XYZ file of C-alpha atoms in Angstrom:
320
model
C 0.001 -0.001 0.003
C 1.286 3.508 -0.875
C 0.264 6.188 1.594
C -0.870 9.495 0.147
C 1.074 12.164 2.115
C -1.702 14.669 1.520
C -4.162 12.397 3.344
C -1.675 11.839 6.157
C -1.306 15.587 6.535
C -5.090 15.987 6.647
C -5.343 13.337 9.360
C -2.657 15.003 11.509
C -4.425 18.344 11.214
C -7.738 16.803 12.340
C -5.945 15.041 15.181
C -4.418 18.331 16.289
C -7.674 20.221 16.149
C -10.082 17.429 17.091
C -12.570 19.389 15.066
C -13.327 18.929 11.328
C -14.433 22.507 10.783
C -11.282 24.094 12.226
C -9.063 21.528 10.461
C -10.805 22.212 7.135
C -10.212 25.952 7.496
C -6.471 25.440 8.226
C -6.178 23.122 5.176
C -8.058 25.436 2.789
C -10.546 22.637 2.036
C -14.308 22.266 2.603
C -15.455 20.196 5.583
C -17.321 17.586 3.507
C -14.264 17.115 1.289
C -12.031 16.683 4.347
C -14.358 14.079 5.818
C -14.294 12.189 2.536
C -10.524 12.188 2.387
C -10.221 10.950 6.015
C -12.578 8.080 5.169
C -10.384 7.273 2.177
C -7.302 7.196 4.376
C -9.074 4.858 6.846
C -9.993 2.599 3.941
C -6.345 2.577 2.858
C -5.180 1.769 6.371
C -7.921 -0.811 6.870
C -9.098 0.473 10.269
C -10.901 3.475 11.773
C -8.573 6.174 13.002
C -11.100 8.623 14.414
C -14.345 8.360 16.345
C -16.848 11.060 15.346
C -20.192 12.150 16.712
C -22.157 15.371 16.382
C -20.045 17.116 18.998
C -16.695 15.363 19.388
C -13.771 13.911 17.504
C -11.439 11.450 19.276
C -8.648 9.142 18.191
C -9.070 5.416 18.226
C -6.139 3.333 19.700
C -5.082 2.616 16.124
C -5.391 6.325 15.384
C -3.040 7.196 18.259
C -0.391 4.816 17.046
C -0.878 5.993 13.439
C -0.518 9.650 14.564
C 2.930 8.997 16.065
C 4.260 7.503 12.854
C 2.423 10.094 10.736
C 4.244 12.948 12.415
C 7.599 11.240 11.791
C 6.688 10.630 8.142
C 5.624 14.224 7.546
C 8.755 15.547 9.249
C 10.915 13.443 6.922
C 8.999 14.555 3.888
C 9.172 18.209 4.930
C 12.954 17.948 5.312
C 13.261 16.385 1.848
C 11.061 19.037 0.226
C 12.742 22.018 1.961
C 16.179 21.550 0.432
C 17.271 25.034 -0.696
C 16.151 25.609 -4.284
C 16.098 29.374 -4.956
C 16.466 28.815 -8.732
C 13.639 26.317 -9.193
C 10.038 26.470 -10.238
C 7.716 23.437 -10.219
C 4.957 23.133 -12.863
C 2.803 20.443 -14.377
C 1.225 19.579 -17.711
C -2.004 17.780 -18.658
C -0.758 15.121 -21.115
C 0.604 16.890 -24.208
C -1.871 19.794 -24.336
C 0.374 22.720 -25.150
C -0.685 25.657 -22.993
C 1.532 24.913 -20.044
C 4.356 23.622 -22.239
C 4.474 26.819 -24.386
C 4.718 28.872 -21.182
C 7.455 26.591 -19.765
C 9.420 26.848 -23.018
C 9.169 30.614 -22.988
C 10.315 30.777 -19.362
C 13.232 28.403 -19.969
C 14.366 30.464 -22.963
C 14.353 33.617 -20.874
C 15.892 32.058 -17.770
C 18.150 29.149 -18.770
C 19.755 29.106 -15.304
C 16.510 28.369 -13.482
C 15.529 24.716 -13.074
C 11.954 23.951 -14.222
C 10.736 20.749 -12.665
C 7.872 19.386 -14.760
C 5.227 16.736 -13.940
C 1.997 15.395 -15.462
C -1.250 15.922 -13.466
C -4.908 16.658 -14.207
C -6.562 19.867 -12.927
C -7.714 18.510 -9.566
C -4.380 16.925 -8.750
C -2.513 20.068 -9.764
C -4.590 22.174 -7.410
C -4.050 19.735 -4.499
C -0.329 19.708 -5.203
C -0.216 23.480 -5.404
C -1.827 23.846 -1.958
C 0.464 21.194 -0.550
C 3.480 23.204 -1.808
C 4.451 20.486 -4.265
C 3.844 22.791 -7.270
C 4.514 26.516 -7.633
C 2.282 27.230 -10.615
C -0.615 25.291 -12.067
C -2.397 25.630 -15.433
C -5.884 24.222 -14.935
C -9.595 24.627 -15.577
C -10.967 26.370 -12.482
C -14.453 25.098 -11.695
C -17.070 25.914 -9.065
C -16.474 22.487 -7.509
C -12.725 23.119 -7.169
C -13.254 26.529 -5.579
C -15.889 25.122 -3.202
C -13.607 22.300 -2.132
C -10.614 24.661 -1.753
C -12.130 28.076 -0.946
C -8.893 29.761 0.228
C -5.144 29.635 -0.024
C -4.730 30.237 -3.752
C -5.332 32.728 -6.551
C -6.081 32.331 -10.224
C -6.615 34.268 -13.430
C -7.711 33.357 -16.971
C -4.848 32.491 -19.303
C -6.383 30.965 -22.427
C -9.601 30.059 -24.174
C -8.468 27.055 -26.175
C -10.780 26.320 -29.092
C -11.947 22.831 -30.028
C -11.716 21.625 -33.631
C -13.471 18.899 -35.635
C -10.948 16.296 -36.685
C -12.125 14.188 -39.648
C -10.974 10.804 -40.883
C -7.821 10.254 -42.956
C -8.778 10.700 -46.629
C -11.677 13.098 -45.949
C -11.844 16.180 -48.209
C -10.189 19.305 -46.844
C -12.356 22.304 -46.043
C -12.141 25.118 -43.494
C -15.426 24.474 -41.635
C -17.862 21.681 -40.909
C -21.202 21.359 -39.098
C -21.342 19.937 -35.593
C -24.475 18.046 -36.692
C -23.087 16.570 -39.935
C -21.635 13.382 -38.355
C -21.489 11.675 -34.972
C -19.216 13.491 -32.533
C -16.562 11.508 -30.673
C -14.432 12.627 -27.728
C -11.316 11.132 -26.104
C -12.536 11.482 -22.501
C -13.558 9.287 -19.597
C -17.357 9.097 -19.402
C -19.555 9.915 -16.426
C -19.647 7.027 -13.933
C -16.100 5.900 -14.693
C -13.271 6.061 -12.128
C -11.355 8.683 -14.119
C -14.222 11.028 -14.942
C -12.731 14.447 -14.207
C -12.841 18.192 -14.847
C -12.493 17.740 -18.597
C -15.354 15.174 -18.562
C -17.590 17.595 -16.692
C -16.950 20.213 -19.358
C -18.119 17.774 -22.024
C -21.106 16.749 -19.994
C -22.139 20.423 -19.838
C -21.650 20.662 -23.609
C -24.054 17.729 -24.133
C -26.630 19.026 -21.710
C -26.665 22.654 -22.883
C -26.381 22.214 -26.647
C -28.200 18.910 -27.218
C -25.157 17.403 -28.916
C -24.733 13.697 -28.305
C -21.138 12.601 -27.785
C -19.531 9.215 -28.191
C -17.201 8.825 -25.207
C -14.120 6.845 -26.275
C -12.111 6.876 -23.047
C -8.865 8.855 -22.748
C -5.746 7.397 -24.412
C -3.755 10.381 -23.052
C -0.745 11.194 -25.189
C -1.122 12.385 -28.797
C 0.455 9.261 -30.242
C -2.070 7.031 -28.466
C -4.914 9.291 -29.673
C -3.617 9.295 -33.254
C -3.322 5.490 -33.256
C -6.887 5.203 -32.012
C -8.117 7.573 -34.742
C -6.230 5.616 -37.417
C -7.998 2.390 -36.277
C -11.444 4.006 -36.146
C -14.207 2.641 -38.351
C -17.140 4.587 -39.741
C -17.662 8.263 -40.390
C -17.434 10.683 -37.465
C -15.781 13.841 -36.269
C -13.437 13.879 -33.267
C -14.025 16.951 -31.114
C -10.467 17.750 -30.098
C -8.394 20.441 -28.423
C -6.598 22.751 -30.869
C -3.322 21.613 -29.245
C -3.848 18.112 -30.630
C -5.847 19.090 -33.717
C -2.828 20.950 -35.111
C -0.753 17.791 -34.775
C -3.407 15.731 -36.592
C -3.278 18.291 -39.412
C 0.514 17.897 -39.585
C -0.106 14.137 -40.112
C -2.408 14.913 -43.068
C -5.738 14.432 -41.243
C -8.358 17.102 -42.155
C -9.234 19.524 -39.400
C -12.217 21.961 -39.495
C -13.500 24.844 -37.441
C -17.107 24.237 -36.144
C -19.742 26.265 -37.961
C -22.577 26.692 -35.429
C -20.611 27.492 -32.293
C -17.039 27.462 -31.100
C -16.490 25.526 -27.875
C -13.540 26.901 -25.929
C -11.786 25.404 -22.930
C -10.880 27.964 -20.267
C -7.360 27.483 -18.880
C -6.305 29.508 -15.845
C -3.028 30.219 -14.072
C -3.129 29.273 -10.385
C -0.600 29.974 -7.646
C -0.542 30.000 -3.805
C -1.855 33.020 -1.935
C 0.637 35.482 -0.465
C 3.707 37.048 -2.034
C 5.223 34.565 -4.532
C 9.007 34.079 -4.698
C 10.827 36.005 -7.457
C 11.043 32.982 -9.763
C 7.296 32.372 -9.502
C 6.535 36.066 -10.104
C 8.664 35.909 -13.229
C 6.986 32.703 -14.359
C 3.558 34.343 -14.002
C 4.739 37.418 -15.885
C 6.028 35.353 -18.801
C 2.801 33.330 -18.848
C 0.764 36.523 -19.210
C 3.125 37.853 -21.837
C 2.894 34.586 -23.758
C -0.926 34.625 -23.616
C -0.937 38.177 -25.105
C 1.557 37.323 -27.823
C -0.487 34.310 -28.981
C -3.845 36.078 -28.499
C -4.950 33.139 -26.324
C -7.934 35.003 -24.935
C -9.192 35.853 -28.456
C -9.576 32.489 -30.251
C -10.200 32.192 -33.990
C -13.689 30.964 -34.932
C -15.713 30.294 -38.090
C -17.508 33.431 -39.213
C -19.908 34.632 -36.587
C -19.951 31.368 -34.637
C -20.406 32.318 -30.969
C -17.978 31.150 -28.338
C -19.328 28.482 -25.996
C -18.208 27.349 -22.546
C -20.186 26.261 -19.539
C -21.867 29.241 -17.839
C -19.673 28.871 -14.738
C -16.607 29.444 -16.948
C -17.934 32.380 -18.907
C -19.089 34.115 -15.746
C -15.843 33.476 -13.845
C -13.523 36.439 -13.246
C -10.573 36.780 -15.567
């Protein structure tokens, strides 16, 4: 069994406070989310660690023993993470989508002496890592659910509205636009009810519900090469609704790519960083990210004619 250090830290905070509400406030997480994470830790450990009722929280005998070892584990992890690293910035990418990578490349070009430590995480994991001081900057979709679960301790601003494109089949005729209703629409995403259904999946669910489009959910192969291989094997006529980051790479392989005619779905990426005054390297990373967004006109995506931009209402009404 691999222990999740974040869950261990949550448990120690609850044990210190003996109160879920106070612990949740210290951890910048909602109380229901904290309760859920503690139950997950107890499931991993295989025994109850806390006794809860409407007024009290106490440790079980197993919880007291676990607390002793948990403090030692966190102290060791803290020592490992706090090695001096003034010339380091930690970032993450979501597979091979290019927003975070383009920013990282621009920063590295401007500051070759600064180490950029790069990982792969989805939006929810990036935010958790950011709040646990395991990342310095995140590039994520900020949703109402994420802000409700983590109401404090971080800041964010809009970085990009990434358009979706319609990717045809190899051998299709080339044309600039195509109708969203012309063929079945397929998406590389994990469907509702699956273990990996995530922030991206919820975006696509909103697209189905608010536009009446019916999507074929194909699962998420992840990297572009896996997606390209799946497309090459596909049978029947359909369009793949795909991020522009990947659609451009399909076009480079000779696969026709079209802009949607009726509306232009856009995916809202945001910069996120911890609250408070960032270190100089993080401030510079944020500056270069904003400069990169302006240079590429990321907040002004190209669309077909007068096709309106579309995103879930929570995204279009969000600040930034």
